[in-house]
Amino acid sequence: MKIKKVALGNEVEAYVESRFGTGVTQIFSNDNNKGKTVLLQGLMFSIGHSPIFPDGLDSNEYFFYSEFEINNRTHKFLRRRNSIIVIRESDTFVFNSVTEFRYFFDEELFKLPRIKKDGRVTVVDLPLFYETFFVGQDERRTSNLISATRFNKEDFKAMVYTLGGAKQDETITDIDEIKSQIKAKKGELKTVEKRRVIVKDNPDIERVVSTISKQKEFQDYDKGMQKLHKELSQLERDRNRENNRKYRLISLISELRSLNRNLDVGKVKCAECGSESIVYSNGEFSWDISTNEIRQEIIDNIQRNIEKLEEIALDFEQQIEEVQKNIRGMIGRSTPEYRDVIVYQEELKLGSDVENEAKNLRNEISYLEIQLKRLNELSKIDTESFDEIEKRLIQKMNELYHIIDPIGKLVFEDLFSVKSRVYSGSDGQEFYFSKIAAINEITKHPFPLIIDSFRDGELSSPKEERMIEYFKALGKQVVLSSTVKNEEYESKKYVDDERITFLDFSDIMTNRLLSPAYTEEFKRIVSQFNGVKL
């Protein structure tokens, strides 16, 4: 995967950069605030990263474009706010959210890792995944993730280990959940077996139910159940929202298909201004759909979005099933007294065949115990596999660190530092170099390495030169940005190596990367996305 072009702008101002090399590209300037960071942030934003722009740039007012070569095919990405359009050769794909785009990325560009989180297997999100090859300038914390997402640093490690080849059975259920189910079933069996005796000795069952339901066990149970039902309600709303979006898109397709501008008598015109132009908008992008060709292309993309929304809704269905299972499990794990209340209520309503209940419960317990044994074996394999990848990664990080700092005294023991020992200054830069390079070597991912503010922390020249020599030997695209001192700039520090592509941003006005000079070129770029209007 290689970066070919990056652009951002609107109808008033823009910037376009297409000078990226296939090896190391060094973007530099002799002062800060020249736009180096904005360019790299715009690049990542165009492919689904969270907005991480400086306060002076309102990303909602601009379009962000990038062009990549992926598996020898050119892919063009255009993003505005949360919507993304992708062109791949003759195909166009429109996504109304980053979530929809993530599914496309996973299916068409690169299979995203699956990790176990909150008791189920989950596809990682794009900001988390991008931290395997992108180090941004802001919010650097060696003890934690740079991006704020619903995932944490343990999830990041699981993702990296999976990328590195660690084995993970995606069907594994949480072992603690299985243990809880077994415990609950055994408790239920015990209750069933004594039910006849208890009922016989306590004929006033209704009074018992009424009394126990007022106790603290019931109140705690009720609070926990309310929390689960609240989560269930939110998931159901999310599912319904995606379904409603799907139905609206189905209705929109019907409207677009019924639209015919070339009527037998005259043409469709705006009653206000007389224009024959017809525009379709998803709220963030607008397309001129005056021609049948563009209209059909929009219909095809909407149809693909409908299929994707069906997949997203199915994901919510699966999460709903998980919460429902937790609700059933909570009932099973409640105090014996309250389980008795539940049992007695059922007894009062329906009665029961105790012998059949006991037999079924014994069979269920036997099945769960067999499953638990299997899961324990698989978990042991996972742990050993993860430990092996972790060992290799940490070893590689330390090897790389000593290549650039032969007399350095740091010893890395994890992909993150502990909170009480955050690496700062040049130590922090060496840590990030070692980490991103080690992940690249162990996982062998196809993405370019991108490090913004490469010399952050007053990295010494000898260490910088060793890092660059390492990057040059990788044989893959690496993009770095840095601010050089005036004496270094005057001595032409970054112009003598033919194996490096140098992009000098020094002549750009401070805080004015975007300018009217690039608007016509930017308009030509956007015009590739048939019918999109700035």
mmCIF file of C-alpha atoms in Angstrom, residues 144 294 346 398 430 471 501 513:
data_model
loop_
_atom_site.group_PDB
_atom_site.id
_atom_site.type_symbol
_atom_site.label_atom_id
_atom_site.label_comp_id
_atom_site.label_asym_id
_atom_site.label_seq_id
_atom_site.Cartn_x
_atom_site.Cartn_y
_atom_site.Cartn_z
ATOM 1 C CA ASN A 144 -1.545 4.464 26.688
ATOM 2 C CA ILE A 294 -24.707 9.324 -12.726
ATOM 3 C CA GLU A 346 -43.482 -20.803 37.947
ATOM 4 C CA ASN A 398 14.948 -3.641 22.418
ATOM 5 C CA GLU A 430 12.999 6.311 20.475
ATOM 6 C CA PHE A 471 13.933 3.092 7.203
ATOM 7 C CA THR A 501 12.284 12.279 -1.284
ATOM 8 C CA LEU A 513 -1.238 25.604 4.121
#
